[in-house]
Amino acid sequence: MTDQIEQTESRSWLGRTHVYLNSPGDSYQLLGWTLAWAIAFVGASSFLRSDPAIGARAGWVVALIPNFLALVVVIVYLRFLRDADELVRRIQLEGLAFGFGVGVIFSMGYQLLERAGAPELSFSDMAAIMMFAFVVGVVRANRRYS
Amino acid sequence: MNNSLRVLRAERGWSQAELATRLKVSRQTVNAIETGKYDPSLPLAFKLARLFGHSIEEMFHEDSALQKTQVRLT
Protein backbone atom coordinates (compact mmCIF):
# COMPACT_ATOMS: atom_id res chain seq x y z
CA MET A 1 0.00 0.00 0.00
CA THR A 2 1.54 3.28 -1.06
CA ASP A 3 1.57 6.36 1.16
CA GLN A 4 1.94 8.66 -1.79
CA ILE A 5 -1.21 10.43 -2.80
CA GLU A 6 -1.45 11.31 -6.44
CA GLN A 7 -2.37 14.88 -7.27
CA THR A 8 -2.52 16.58 -10.58
CA GLU A 9 -3.59 20.14 -10.97
CA SER A 10 -3.56 22.85 -13.51
CA ARG A 11 -4.94 26.35 -13.22
CA SER A 12 -6.80 28.56 -15.58
CA TRP A 13 -8.84 31.74 -15.18
CA LEU A 14 -11.91 29.53 -15.16
CA GLY A 15 -10.64 27.75 -12.07
CA ARG A 16 -8.62 24.70 -11.25
CA THR A 17 -8.87 21.80 -13.61
CA HIS A 18 -7.72 18.23 -13.53
CA VAL A 19 -7.70 17.96 -9.76
CA TYR A 20 -8.74 14.62 -8.41
CA LEU A 21 -11.53 16.04 -6.30
CA ASN A 22 -13.19 19.33 -5.42
CA SER A 23 -11.56 21.60 -2.90
CA PRO A 24 -13.42 24.33 -0.98
CA GLY A 25 -11.82 26.78 -3.39
CA ASP A 26 -13.68 25.17 -6.28
CA SER A 27 -16.98 25.76 -4.55
CA TYR A 28 -16.11 29.39 -3.80
CA GLN A 29 -15.03 29.90 -7.40
CA LEU A 30 -18.34 28.55 -8.65
CA LEU A 31 -20.19 30.73 -6.16
CA GLY A 32 -18.13 33.76 -7.16
CA TRP A 33 -18.85 33.41 -10.87
CA THR A 34 -22.53 32.77 -10.13
CA LEU A 35 -22.75 35.93 -8.03
CA ALA A 36 -20.94 37.90 -10.72
CA TRP A 37 -23.48 36.72 -13.28
CA ALA A 38 -26.42 37.52 -10.99
CA ILE A 39 -25.12 41.04 -10.32
CA ALA A 40 -24.43 41.62 -14.02
CA PHE A 41 -27.91 40.40 -14.92
CA VAL A 42 -29.65 42.66 -12.43
CA GLY A 43 -27.41 45.58 -13.37
CA ALA A 44 -27.91 45.15 -17.10
CA SER A 45 -31.69 44.78 -16.68
CA SER A 46 -31.93 47.94 -14.59
CA PHE A 47 -29.64 49.88 -16.91
CA LEU A 48 -31.46 48.93 -20.10
CA ARG A 49 -34.84 49.70 -18.53
CA SER A 50 -33.75 53.07 -17.22
CA ASP A 51 -31.99 54.46 -20.29
CA PRO A 52 -34.14 54.25 -23.42
CA ALA A 53 -31.78 56.68 -25.18
CA ILE A 54 -28.90 54.20 -25.13
CA GLY A 55 -27.53 53.48 -28.61
CA ALA A 56 -28.42 50.16 -30.25
CA ARG A 57 -24.83 48.89 -30.25
CA ALA A 58 -24.20 49.89 -26.64
CA GLY A 59 -27.46 48.22 -25.64
CA TRP A 60 -26.35 44.97 -27.26
CA VAL A 61 -23.01 45.07 -25.44
CA VAL A 62 -24.69 45.66 -22.08
CA ALA A 63 -27.16 42.85 -22.78
CA LEU A 64 -24.45 40.36 -23.79
CA ILE A 65 -22.25 40.78 -20.71
CA PRO A 66 -24.50 38.69 -18.39
CA ASN A 67 -24.84 36.07 -21.11
CA PHE A 68 -21.07 35.74 -21.34
CA LEU A 69 -20.83 35.38 -17.56
CA ALA A 70 -23.62 32.78 -17.62
CA LEU A 71 -21.59 30.75 -20.09
CA VAL A 72 -18.61 30.95 -17.74
CA VAL A 73 -20.80 29.70 -14.88
CA VAL A 74 -21.89 26.71 -16.98
CA ILE A 75 -18.26 25.83 -17.83
CA VAL A 76 -17.11 26.18 -14.22
CA TYR A 77 -20.06 24.08 -13.01
CA LEU A 78 -19.34 21.31 -15.52
CA ARG A 79 -15.73 21.21 -14.37
CA PHE A 80 -16.92 21.14 -10.76
CA LEU A 81 -19.08 18.11 -11.56
CA ARG A 82 -16.30 16.38 -13.47
CA ASP A 83 -13.94 16.75 -10.52
CA ALA A 84 -16.55 15.82 -7.93
CA ASP A 85 -16.63 12.44 -6.23
CA GLU A 86 -19.60 10.07 -6.49
CA LEU A 87 -21.52 11.37 -3.47
CA VAL A 88 -21.16 15.02 -4.46
CA ARG A 89 -22.37 14.13 -7.96
CA ARG A 90 -25.39 12.32 -6.49
CA ILE A 91 -26.20 15.35 -4.33
CA GLN A 92 -25.92 17.69 -7.31
CA LEU A 93 -28.09 15.35 -9.39
CA GLU A 94 -30.80 15.36 -6.72
CA GLY A 95 -30.59 19.16 -6.61
CA LEU A 96 -30.91 19.42 -10.39
CA ALA A 97 -33.83 16.98 -10.43
CA PHE A 98 -35.65 18.87 -7.70
CA GLY A 99 -34.99 22.24 -9.33
CA PHE A 100 -36.07 21.04 -12.75
CA GLY A 101 -39.18 19.35 -11.39
CA VAL A 102 -40.29 22.32 -9.33
CA GLY A 103 -39.51 24.69 -12.19
CA VAL A 104 -41.54 22.75 -14.73
CA ILE A 105 -44.47 22.17 -12.38
CA PHE A 106 -44.52 25.80 -11.26
CA SER A 107 -44.21 27.31 -14.73
CA MET A 108 -46.92 25.11 -16.21
CA GLY A 109 -49.16 25.48 -13.20
CA TYR A 110 -48.72 29.22 -13.03
CA GLN A 111 -49.75 29.58 -16.67
CA LEU A 112 -53.21 28.45 -15.65
CA LEU A 113 -53.23 30.93 -12.78
CA GLU A 114 -52.27 33.71 -15.20
CA ARG A 115 -55.28 32.87 -17.33
CA ALA A 116 -57.36 33.07 -14.15
CA GLY A 117 -56.03 36.58 -13.52
CA ALA A 118 -52.81 36.17 -11.56
CA PRO A 119 -50.04 38.71 -12.28
CA GLU A 120 -47.87 37.86 -15.25
CA LEU A 121 -44.44 36.44 -14.54
CA SER A 122 -41.56 36.72 -16.97
CA PHE A 123 -39.33 33.86 -18.09
CA SER A 124 -36.57 35.26 -15.86
CA ASP A 125 -38.84 34.93 -12.85
CA MET A 126 -39.48 31.27 -13.71
CA ALA A 127 -35.76 30.67 -14.14
CA ALA A 128 -35.06 32.27 -10.78
CA ILE A 129 -37.62 29.97 -9.13
CA MET A 130 -35.98 26.97 -10.78
CA MET A 131 -32.55 28.07 -9.53
CA PHE A 132 -33.87 28.61 -6.02
CA ALA A 133 -35.45 25.15 -6.06
CA PHE A 134 -32.10 23.70 -7.20
CA VAL A 135 -30.37 25.25 -4.19
CA VAL A 136 -33.09 23.88 -1.88
CA GLY A 137 -32.67 20.44 -3.49
CA VAL A 138 -28.91 20.46 -2.95
CA VAL A 139 -29.31 21.53 0.68
CA ARG A 140 -31.87 18.76 1.29
CA ALA A 141 -29.65 16.14 -0.31
CA ASN A 142 -26.63 17.31 1.69
CA ARG A 143 -28.60 16.91 4.91
CA ARG A 144 -29.71 13.41 3.93
CA TYR A 145 -26.13 12.22 3.53
CA SER A 146 -24.62 14.07 6.51
CA MET B 1 -25.85 -1.30 4.68
CA ASN B 2 -23.68 -1.64 7.77
CA ASN B 3 -19.92 -1.66 7.57
CA SER B 4 -16.85 -1.87 9.73
CA LEU B 5 -15.12 1.09 8.12
CA ARG B 6 -14.96 3.21 11.27
CA VAL B 7 -13.33 0.41 13.24
CA LEU B 8 -10.81 -0.35 10.52
CA ARG B 9 -9.97 3.33 10.14
CA ALA B 10 -9.49 3.74 13.89
CA GLU B 11 -7.19 0.70 13.98
CA ARG B 12 -4.86 2.51 11.60
CA GLY B 13 -5.16 5.84 13.40
CA TRP B 14 -6.47 7.65 10.34
CA SER B 15 -8.81 10.58 10.42
CA GLN B 16 -11.78 10.72 8.06
CA ALA B 17 -9.98 13.39 6.06
CA GLU B 18 -6.88 11.24 5.72
CA LEU B 19 -8.89 8.23 4.59
CA ALA B 20 -10.74 10.45 2.12
CA THR B 21 -7.46 11.64 0.66
CA ARG B 22 -6.21 8.06 0.26
CA LEU B 23 -9.43 7.08 -1.47
CA LYS B 24 -9.58 10.29 -3.54
CA VAL B 25 -13.04 11.14 -2.32
CA SER B 26 -14.41 13.88 -0.08
CA ARG B 27 -14.53 13.60 3.71
CA GLN B 28 -18.30 13.91 3.39
CA THR B 29 -18.32 10.64 1.42
CA VAL B 30 -16.27 8.81 4.04
CA ASN B 31 -18.57 10.06 6.81
CA ALA B 32 -21.69 9.09 4.87
CA ILE B 33 -20.37 5.56 4.28
CA GLU B 34 -19.36 5.11 7.93
CA THR B 35 -22.76 6.23 9.20
CA GLY B 36 -24.52 3.94 6.74
CA LYS B 37 -26.25 6.82 4.98
CA TYR B 38 -24.53 6.11 1.68
CA ASP B 39 -23.50 2.84 0.05
CA PRO B 40 -20.36 3.20 -2.06
CA SER B 41 -20.20 2.27 -5.71
CA LEU B 42 -18.53 -0.98 -6.64
CA PRO B 43 -15.24 0.64 -7.72
CA LEU B 44 -15.07 2.55 -4.43
CA ALA B 45 -15.96 -0.58 -2.45
CA PHE B 46 -13.10 -2.41 -4.17
CA LYS B 47 -10.76 0.49 -3.37
CA LEU B 48 -11.76 0.28 0.28
CA ALA B 49 -11.28 -3.48 0.36
CA ARG B 50 -7.83 -3.20 -1.25
CA LEU B 51 -6.80 -0.39 1.10
CA PHE B 52 -7.72 -2.31 4.25
CA GLY B 53 -6.74 -5.75 2.99
CA HIS B 54 -10.19 -7.28 3.45
CA SER B 55 -12.83 -8.58 1.09
CA ILE B 56 -15.93 -6.48 0.38
CA GLU B 57 -18.08 -9.08 2.15
CA GLU B 58 -15.93 -8.80 5.26
CA MET B 59 -16.28 -5.02 5.33
CA PHE B 60 -19.93 -4.55 4.35
CA HIS B 61 -22.87 -6.32 5.98
CA GLU B 62 -26.50 -6.41 5.03
CA ASP B 63 -28.92 -4.48 7.24
CA SER B 64 -30.09 -6.39 10.32
CA ALA B 65 -33.77 -6.11 9.25
CA LEU B 66 -32.97 -7.96 6.05
CA GLN B 67 -30.99 -10.53 7.99
CA LYS B 68 -33.97 -11.17 10.28
CA THR B 69 -36.20 -11.68 7.24
CA GLN B 70 -33.73 -14.13 5.78
CA VAL B 71 -33.53 -16.07 9.06
CA ARG B 72 -37.38 -16.28 9.15
CA LEU B 73 -37.53 -17.64 5.61
CA THR B 74 -34.93 -20.41 6.11
XYZ file of N, CA and C in Angstrom:
660
model
N 0.853 -1.201 0.000
C 0.000 0.000 0.000
C 0.876 1.233 0.000
N 0.677 2.122 -0.949
C 1.540 3.277 -1.059
C 1.024 4.407 -0.177
N 1.969 5.197 0.372
C 1.567 6.360 1.160
C 1.511 7.596 0.299
N 1.952 7.474 -0.941
C 1.938 8.661 -1.791
C 0.546 8.867 -2.350
N 0.130 10.097 -2.304
C -1.209 10.433 -2.800
C -1.035 11.210 -4.092
N -1.659 10.691 -5.129
C -1.452 11.306 -6.437
C -2.269 12.568 -6.572
N -1.650 13.623 -7.022
C -2.373 14.879 -7.267
C -1.922 15.449 -8.597
N -2.878 15.835 -9.392
C -2.518 16.579 -10.582
C -3.396 17.805 -10.631
N -2.818 18.901 -11.004
C -3.586 20.140 -10.965
C -3.059 21.087 -12.025
N -3.967 21.755 -12.659
C -3.556 22.852 -13.514
C -4.516 23.997 -13.262
N -4.107 25.181 -13.508
C -4.935 26.347 -13.216
C -5.251 27.096 -14.499
N -6.429 27.656 -14.520
C -6.797 28.561 -15.581
C -7.681 29.624 -14.955
N -8.007 30.671 -15.732
C -8.842 31.737 -15.181
C -10.260 31.265 -14.911
N -10.593 30.087 -15.447
C -11.907 29.531 -15.160
C -11.892 28.674 -13.906
N -10.714 28.551 -13.278
C -10.644 27.747 -12.071
C -9.670 26.601 -12.246
N -9.544 25.830 -11.170
C -8.620 24.696 -11.248
C -9.231 23.602 -12.096
N -8.398 22.931 -12.811
C -8.870 21.802 -13.611
C -7.975 20.611 -13.339
N -8.483 19.466 -13.659
C -7.722 18.228 -13.531
C -7.232 17.985 -12.110
N -7.999 18.371 -11.131
C -7.701 17.961 -9.759
C -8.513 16.700 -9.495
N -8.072 15.906 -8.567
C -8.740 14.620 -8.409
C -10.026 14.734 -7.616
N -10.237 15.812 -6.903
C -11.533 16.040 -6.302
C -11.663 17.508 -5.943
N -12.932 17.918 -5.705
C -13.190 19.326 -5.416
C -12.501 19.761 -4.133
N -12.046 20.981 -4.129
C -11.564 21.604 -2.900
C -12.570 22.702 -2.544
N -12.510 23.221 -1.307
C -13.421 24.326 -0.977
C -13.263 25.494 -1.940
N -12.047 25.693 -2.451
C -11.821 26.785 -3.395
C -12.639 26.635 -4.652
N -12.873 25.402 -5.086
C -13.676 25.169 -6.283
C -15.115 25.626 -6.053
N -15.614 25.339 -4.858
C -16.984 25.759 -4.552
C -17.068 27.272 -4.504
N -16.076 27.922 -3.894
C -16.107 29.390 -3.801
C -15.986 30.022 -5.172
N -15.189 29.380 -6.040
C -15.032 29.901 -7.396
C -16.365 29.835 -8.145
N -17.045 28.701 -8.000
C -18.342 28.546 -8.647
C -19.320 29.579 -8.097
N -19.304 29.742 -6.786
C -20.186 30.726 -6.156
C -19.852 32.134 -6.630
N -18.567 32.424 -6.721
C -18.130 33.756 -7.163
C -18.607 34.094 -8.560
N -18.405 33.169 -9.491
C -18.846 33.415 -10.874
C -20.371 33.522 -10.938
N -21.069 32.717 -10.132
C -22.527 32.771 -10.132
C -23.017 34.124 -9.623
N -22.378 34.613 -8.563
C -22.751 35.928 -8.031
C -22.449 37.028 -9.046
N -21.312 36.909 -9.710
C -20.944 37.900 -10.724
C -21.996 37.936 -11.826
N -22.439 36.770 -12.242
C -23.477 36.720 -13.277
C -24.773 37.350 -12.783
N -25.167 37.003 -11.536
C -26.419 37.523 -10.987
C -26.378 39.056 -10.907
N -25.260 39.576 -10.440
C -25.118 41.039 -10.317
C -25.149 41.684 -11.701
N -24.446 41.072 -12.656
C -24.427 41.622 -14.019
C -25.819 41.584 -14.628
N -26.561 40.522 -14.356
C -27.909 40.405 -14.917
C -28.822 41.492 -14.375
N -28.795 41.639 -13.058
C -29.649 42.658 -12.431
C -29.227 44.054 -12.894
N -27.915 44.282 -12.933
C -27.408 45.583 -13.368
C -27.776 45.903 -14.802
N -27.584 44.928 -15.697
C -27.910 45.149 -17.104
C -29.408 45.380 -17.287
N -30.233 44.602 -16.575
C -31.691 44.778 -16.678
C -32.093 46.185 -16.256
N -31.581 46.601 -15.108
C -31.932 47.939 -14.595
C -31.454 49.016 -15.551
N -30.225 48.870 -16.041
C -29.642 49.885 -16.913
C -30.432 50.010 -18.216
N -30.759 48.882 -18.811
C -31.459 48.926 -20.096
C -32.878 49.466 -19.938
N -33.488 49.186 -18.768
C -34.835 49.696 -18.531
C -34.824 51.204 -18.280
N -33.751 51.671 -17.656
C -33.752 53.073 -17.220
C -33.254 54.047 -18.287
N -32.588 53.540 -19.312
C -31.992 54.456 -20.288
C -32.451 54.113 -21.706
N -33.637 54.568 -22.085
C -34.143 54.249 -23.424
C -33.352 54.932 -24.542
N -32.527 55.947 -24.166
C -31.778 56.677 -25.179
C -30.464 56.001 -25.531
N -30.175 54.887 -24.878
C -28.899 54.199 -25.126
C -28.850 53.713 -26.573
N -27.669 53.859 -27.208
C -27.531 53.475 -28.607
C -27.716 51.979 -28.787
N -28.121 51.570 -29.982
C -28.425 50.164 -30.248
C -27.214 49.277 -29.961
N -26.022 49.715 -30.432
C -24.827 48.895 -30.255
C -24.470 48.778 -28.775
N -24.542 49.916 -28.069
C -24.204 49.892 -26.638
C -25.185 48.999 -25.882
N -26.449 49.055 -26.285
C -27.461 48.221 -25.636
C -27.156 46.739 -25.802
N -26.707 46.368 -27.000
C -26.346 44.969 -27.260
C -25.174 44.527 -26.385
N -24.192 45.406 -26.257
C -23.012 45.071 -25.442
C -23.420 44.849 -23.995
N -24.233 45.784 -23.468
C -24.686 45.657 -22.080
C -25.489 44.362 -21.895
N -26.317 44.044 -22.890
C -27.164 42.848 -22.783
C -26.352 41.563 -22.882
N -25.234 41.597 -23.588
C -24.450 40.364 -23.791
C -23.519 40.035 -22.630
N -23.179 41.046 -21.817
C -22.246 40.779 -20.709
C -22.770 39.693 -19.764
N -24.019 39.770 -19.276
C -24.500 38.686 -18.388
C -24.530 37.335 -19.091
N -24.806 37.334 -20.381
C -24.844 36.067 -21.111
C -23.465 35.427 -21.167
N -22.446 36.257 -21.343
C -21.073 35.742 -21.337
C -20.731 35.153 -19.973
N -21.108 35.874 -18.912
C -20.834 35.378 -17.557
C -21.617 34.100 -17.270
N -22.830 34.000 -17.814
C -23.624 32.781 -17.619
C -22.924 31.587 -18.257
N -22.341 31.816 -19.418
C -21.594 30.751 -20.093
C -20.398 30.310 -19.246
N -19.733 31.278 -18.626
C -18.610 30.947 -17.742
C -19.090 30.089 -16.565
N -20.248 30.459 -16.010
C -20.798 29.695 -14.885
C -21.053 28.243 -15.300
N -21.608 28.068 -16.486
C -21.888 26.706 -16.980
C -20.585 25.897 -17.097
N -19.563 26.521 -17.657
C -18.265 25.829 -17.832
C -17.661 25.469 -16.477
N -17.675 26.425 -15.564
C -17.106 26.175 -14.225
C -17.900 25.077 -13.508
N -19.226 25.091 -13.667
C -20.060 24.080 -13.006
C -19.797 22.686 -13.585
N -19.642 22.602 -14.893
C -19.345 21.310 -15.523
C -18.003 20.771 -15.035
N -17.026 21.644 -14.883
C -15.729 21.214 -14.369
C -15.854 20.784 -12.916
N -16.682 21.509 -12.166
C -16.917 21.145 -10.764
C -17.480 19.721 -10.690
N -18.454 19.445 -11.566
C -19.077 18.114 -11.565
C -18.087 17.030 -11.982
N -17.272 17.360 -12.978
C -16.302 16.375 -13.472
C -15.289 16.013 -12.396
N -14.933 16.989 -11.567
C -13.939 16.749 -10.517
C -14.557 16.248 -9.215
N -15.876 16.206 -9.170
C -16.551 15.818 -7.930
C -16.498 14.305 -7.731
N -16.567 13.877 -6.473
C -16.629 12.436 -6.231
C -18.078 11.963 -6.345
N -18.305 10.664 -6.173
C -19.605 10.071 -6.491
C -20.736 10.613 -5.614
N -20.446 10.880 -4.344
C -21.516 11.369 -3.475
C -21.876 12.813 -3.818
N -20.876 13.633 -4.090
C -21.161 15.023 -4.464
C -21.962 15.059 -5.764
N -21.622 14.187 -6.701
C -22.370 14.129 -7.957
C -23.815 13.722 -7.704
N -24.022 12.759 -6.798
C -25.386 12.324 -6.492
C -26.171 13.479 -5.866
N -25.538 14.208 -4.971
C -26.201 15.350 -4.329
C -26.565 16.405 -5.364
N -25.641 16.698 -6.271
C -25.916 17.690 -7.308
C -27.032 17.208 -8.229
N -27.041 15.905 -8.528
C -28.090 15.353 -9.392
C -29.452 15.499 -8.730
N -29.524 15.217 -7.440
C -30.798 15.362 -6.722
C -31.236 16.824 -6.718
N -30.265 17.732 -6.563
C -30.595 19.155 -6.607
C -31.128 19.569 -7.968
N -30.478 19.101 -9.026
C -30.915 19.422 -10.387
C -32.302 18.842 -10.657
N -32.528 17.618 -10.209
C -33.829 16.981 -10.433
C -34.933 17.744 -9.705
N -34.658 18.126 -8.469
C -35.650 18.875 -7.696
C -35.913 20.231 -8.333
N -34.841 20.918 -8.718
C -34.990 22.238 -9.334
C -35.750 22.175 -10.639
N -35.398 21.199 -11.460
C -36.073 21.044 -12.753
C -37.541 20.703 -12.536
N -37.798 19.757 -11.643
C -39.178 19.346 -11.391
C -40.036 20.492 -10.877
N -39.530 21.187 -9.871
C -40.285 22.320 -9.328
C -40.468 23.395 -10.388
N -39.427 23.664 -11.152
C -39.506 24.692 -12.189
C -40.561 24.376 -13.232
N -40.569 23.142 -13.697
C -41.536 22.752 -14.725
C -42.965 22.796 -14.168
N -43.127 22.210 -12.977
C -44.471 22.169 -12.376
C -44.972 23.592 -12.127
N -44.103 24.431 -11.579
C -44.524 25.799 -11.261
C -44.845 26.584 -12.522
N -43.992 26.500 -13.536
C -44.215 27.311 -14.735
C -45.474 26.878 -15.467
N -45.705 25.574 -15.530
C -46.917 25.109 -16.212
C -48.151 25.414 -15.367
N -48.028 25.206 -14.069
C -49.163 25.482 -13.201
C -49.490 26.957 -13.142
N -48.461 27.789 -13.140
C -48.719 29.224 -13.033
C -49.349 29.787 -14.303
N -49.093 29.155 -15.414
C -49.749 29.579 -16.672
C -51.261 29.581 -16.509
N -51.758 28.537 -15.864
C -53.208 28.447 -15.650
C -53.678 29.575 -14.727
N -52.872 29.852 -13.703
C -53.229 30.931 -12.783
C -53.225 32.272 -13.487
N -52.308 32.464 -14.420
C -52.273 33.714 -15.196
C -53.560 33.887 -15.981
N -54.034 32.805 -16.563
C -55.282 32.867 -17.326
C -56.466 33.172 -16.414
N -56.303 32.777 -15.117
C -57.363 33.072 -14.149
C -57.226 34.464 -13.565
N -56.157 35.191 -13.963
C -56.032 36.583 -13.523
C -54.837 36.884 -12.655
N -53.995 35.917 -12.384
C -52.810 36.175 -11.564
C -51.836 37.068 -12.327
N -50.998 37.834 -11.589
C -50.040 38.714 -12.282
C -49.112 37.908 -13.185
N -48.729 38.550 -14.303
C -47.873 37.863 -15.255
C -46.444 37.777 -14.736
N -45.845 36.607 -14.904
C -44.439 36.442 -14.536
C -43.609 36.275 -15.805
N -42.407 36.854 -15.792
C -41.555 36.725 -16.968
C -40.798 35.404 -16.934
N -40.134 35.079 -18.034
C -39.331 33.858 -18.094
C -38.203 33.918 -17.072
N -37.652 35.120 -16.853
C -36.570 35.261 -15.862
C -37.056 34.899 -14.465
N -38.290 35.269 -14.162
C -38.842 34.925 -12.846
C -38.944 33.411 -12.693
N -39.383 32.740 -13.749
C -39.484 31.272 -13.713
C -38.105 30.653 -13.535
N -37.119 31.193 -14.249
C -35.758 30.667 -14.144
C -35.210 30.859 -12.731
N -35.530 32.010 -12.137
C -35.064 32.272 -10.775
C -35.684 31.277 -9.793
N -36.960 30.956 -9.995
C -37.623 29.972 -9.126
C -36.973 28.607 -9.286
N -36.642 28.253 -10.515
C -35.978 26.972 -10.784
C -34.611 26.927 -10.087
N -33.873 28.028 -10.148
C -32.552 28.071 -9.526
C -32.666 27.983 -8.011
N -33.665 28.660 -7.461
C -33.868 28.612 -6.016
C -34.221 27.191 -5.584
N -35.065 26.537 -6.374
C -35.451 25.151 -6.064
C -34.243 24.227 -6.148
N -33.337 24.491 -7.088
C -32.104 23.701 -7.200
C -31.276 23.831 -5.921
N -31.134 25.031 -5.422
C -30.373 25.251 -4.186
C -31.035 24.501 -3.023
N -32.359 24.592 -2.939
C -33.088 23.876 -1.877
C -32.852 22.374 -2.007
N -32.889 21.872 -3.255
C -32.670 20.443 -3.494
C -31.291 19.997 -3.064
N -30.275 20.806 -3.339
C -28.905 20.463 -2.948
C -28.771 20.476 -1.426
N -29.367 21.453 -0.781
C -29.305 21.528 0.685
C -29.982 20.297 1.306
N -31.145 19.942 0.775
C -31.870 18.759 1.287
C -31.037 17.499 1.116
N -30.446 17.333 -0.046
C -29.649 16.139 -0.314
C -28.407 16.098 0.589
N -27.803 17.256 0.802
C -26.631 17.310 1.685
C -26.992 16.856 3.094
N -28.168 17.277 3.550
C -28.603 16.912 4.915
C -28.850 15.413 5.001
N -29.397 14.841 3.914
C -29.707 13.411 3.933
C -28.435 12.574 4.092
N -27.344 13.020 3.507
C -26.130 12.221 3.525
C -25.119 12.672 4.585
N -25.546 13.596 5.465
C -24.623 14.066 6.507
C -24.916 13.401 7.842
N -26.764 -0.188 4.490
C -25.853 -1.300 4.685
C -24.859 -0.939 5.798
N -24.655 -1.877 6.706
C -23.681 -1.638 7.770
C -22.272 -1.955 7.280
N -21.304 -1.378 7.950
C -19.921 -1.655 7.566
C -19.014 -1.457 8.770
N -17.814 -1.972 8.631
C -16.852 -1.873 9.729
C -15.771 -0.844 9.411
N -16.112 0.120 8.588
C -15.122 1.089 8.116
C -14.549 1.923 9.260
N -15.431 2.347 10.176
C -14.959 3.209 11.271
C -13.935 2.476 12.139
N -14.237 1.210 12.390
C -13.333 0.409 13.242
C -11.988 0.230 12.540
N -12.047 -0.122 11.272
C -10.815 -0.348 10.516
C -9.994 0.930 10.414
N -10.667 2.050 10.220
C -9.968 3.330 10.138
C -9.295 3.667 11.459
N -10.026 3.431 12.555
C -9.491 3.739 13.885
C -8.272 2.859 14.202
N -8.312 1.624 13.735
C -7.186 0.703 13.979
C -5.899 1.238 13.377
N -6.041 1.953 12.271
C -4.861 2.510 11.604
C -4.552 3.940 12.040
N -5.390 4.478 12.897
C -5.163 5.839 13.398
C -5.361 6.910 12.349
N -6.201 6.659 11.387
C -6.468 7.651 10.336
C -7.679 8.479 10.688
N -7.622 9.742 10.313
C -8.809 10.582 10.420
C -9.676 10.342 9.175
N -10.904 10.848 9.235
C -11.776 10.715 8.059
C -11.165 11.442 6.858
N -10.566 12.604 7.143
C -9.977 13.390 6.058
C -8.817 12.635 5.408
N -8.037 11.969 6.256
C -6.883 11.240 5.720
C -7.356 10.051 4.872
N -8.353 9.347 5.370
C -8.894 8.233 4.592
C -9.473 8.738 3.277
N -10.156 9.864 3.332
C -10.741 10.448 2.120
C -9.655 10.767 1.098
N -8.559 11.303 1.567
C -7.456 11.637 0.659
C -6.883 10.375 0.023
N -6.756 9.316 0.804
C -6.214 8.062 0.262
C -7.154 7.448 -0.773
N -8.451 7.642 -0.551
C -9.435 7.081 -1.474
C -9.765 8.018 -2.627
N -9.270 9.255 -2.540
C -9.581 10.287 -3.540
C -11.069 10.592 -3.598
N -11.650 10.699 -2.436
C -13.041 11.143 -2.317
C -13.091 12.241 -1.263
N -14.278 12.819 -1.083
C -14.415 13.877 -0.082
C -14.602 13.271 1.308
N -14.319 14.070 2.337
C -14.531 13.604 3.707
C -16.019 13.340 3.951
N -16.850 14.101 3.286
C -18.303 13.906 3.395
C -18.684 12.491 2.962
N -18.038 11.997 1.916
C -18.320 10.643 1.420
C -17.919 9.601 2.454
N -16.748 9.765 3.032
C -16.274 8.813 4.044
C -17.242 8.794 5.226
N -17.644 9.978 5.680
C -18.566 10.055 6.812
C -19.904 9.409 6.483
N -20.389 9.653 5.271
C -21.692 9.094 4.875
C -21.634 7.567 4.800
N -20.519 7.026 4.347
C -20.370 5.560 4.283
C -20.306 4.990 5.699
N -19.516 5.609 6.557
C -19.359 5.110 7.925
C -20.676 5.113 8.688
N -21.483 6.130 8.478
C -22.762 6.227 9.204
C -23.866 5.440 8.516
N -23.538 4.764 7.428
C -24.522 3.942 6.743
C -25.540 4.721 5.926
N -25.289 6.009 5.735
C -26.251 6.821 4.975
C -25.990 6.732 3.476
N -24.860 6.209 3.100
C -24.530 6.106 1.675
C -23.770 4.808 1.446
N -24.203 4.053 0.434
C -23.498 2.840 0.048
C -22.568 3.176 -1.115
N -21.301 2.824 -0.997
C -20.356 3.200 -2.059
C -20.616 2.426 -3.342
N -20.130 2.977 -4.435
C -20.198 2.274 -5.710
C -19.243 1.088 -5.664
N -19.380 0.216 -6.626
C -18.532 -0.980 -6.637
C -17.044 -0.636 -6.744
N -16.664 0.278 -7.656
C -15.236 0.636 -7.719
C -14.710 1.188 -6.394
N -15.507 1.993 -5.712
C -15.072 2.551 -4.431
C -15.018 1.469 -3.361
N -15.966 0.531 -3.407
C -15.962 -0.581 -2.449
C -14.702 -1.432 -2.648
N -14.326 -1.642 -3.892
C -13.103 -2.410 -4.170
C -11.865 -1.653 -3.683
N -11.892 -0.324 -3.860
C -10.764 0.494 -3.373
C -10.621 0.344 -1.865
N -11.772 0.416 -1.181
C -11.764 0.281 0.283
C -11.222 -1.094 0.694
N -11.700 -2.109 0.020
C -11.279 -3.483 0.359
C -9.770 -3.640 0.151
N -9.278 -3.105 -0.964
C -7.829 -3.202 -1.250
C -7.025 -2.431 -0.222
N -7.518 -1.257 0.157
C -6.797 -0.393 1.097
C -6.665 -1.062 2.464
N -7.729 -1.717 2.912
C -7.716 -2.313 4.247
C -7.325 -3.791 4.235
N -7.164 -4.350 3.057
C -6.741 -5.748 2.988
C -7.826 -6.729 3.395
N -9.075 -6.372 3.171
C -10.191 -7.280 3.451
C -11.018 -7.447 2.193
N -11.896 -8.443 2.195
C -12.835 -8.581 1.087
C -14.006 -7.627 1.325
N -14.760 -7.352 0.253
C -15.932 -6.478 0.380
C -16.933 -7.089 1.351
N -17.101 -8.411 1.283
C -18.077 -9.079 2.153
C -17.675 -8.973 3.621
N -16.385 -8.926 3.868
C -15.929 -8.802 5.262
C -16.162 -7.387 5.787
N -16.160 -6.414 4.900
C -16.285 -5.021 5.330
C -17.723 -4.542 5.356
N -18.552 -5.041 4.456
C -19.931 -4.554 4.354
C -20.896 -5.674 4.703
N -21.899 -5.329 5.515
C -22.866 -6.317 5.984
C -24.261 -5.831 5.665
N -25.126 -6.778 5.322
C -26.499 -6.408 5.030
C -27.154 -5.882 6.293
N -28.205 -5.050 6.097
C -28.923 -4.485 7.236
C -29.499 -5.589 8.090
N -29.610 -5.371 9.392
C -30.091 -6.395 10.316
C -31.547 -6.755 10.032
N -32.360 -5.817 9.559
C -33.771 -6.113 9.251
C -33.847 -7.159 8.147
N -32.995 -6.996 7.159
C -32.968 -7.957 6.048
C -32.479 -9.300 6.555
N -31.500 -9.279 7.465
C -30.985 -10.531 7.994
C -32.078 -11.283 8.754
N -32.878 -10.537 9.508
C -33.969 -11.167 10.282
C -34.956 -11.821 9.319
N -35.272 -11.130 8.237
C -36.199 -11.675 7.242
C -35.628 -12.956 6.656
N -34.353 -12.950 6.357
C -33.731 -14.127 5.777
C -33.748 -15.304 6.758
N -33.518 -15.011 8.046
C -33.535 -16.065 9.063
C -34.935 -16.667 9.139
N -35.979 -15.809 9.076
C -37.376 -16.280 9.154
C -37.715 -17.177 7.984
N -37.181 -16.895 6.817
C -37.533 -17.640 5.609
C -36.841 -19.006 5.558
N -35.674 -19.134 6.191
C -34.926 -20.407 6.114
C -35.413 -21.414 7.155
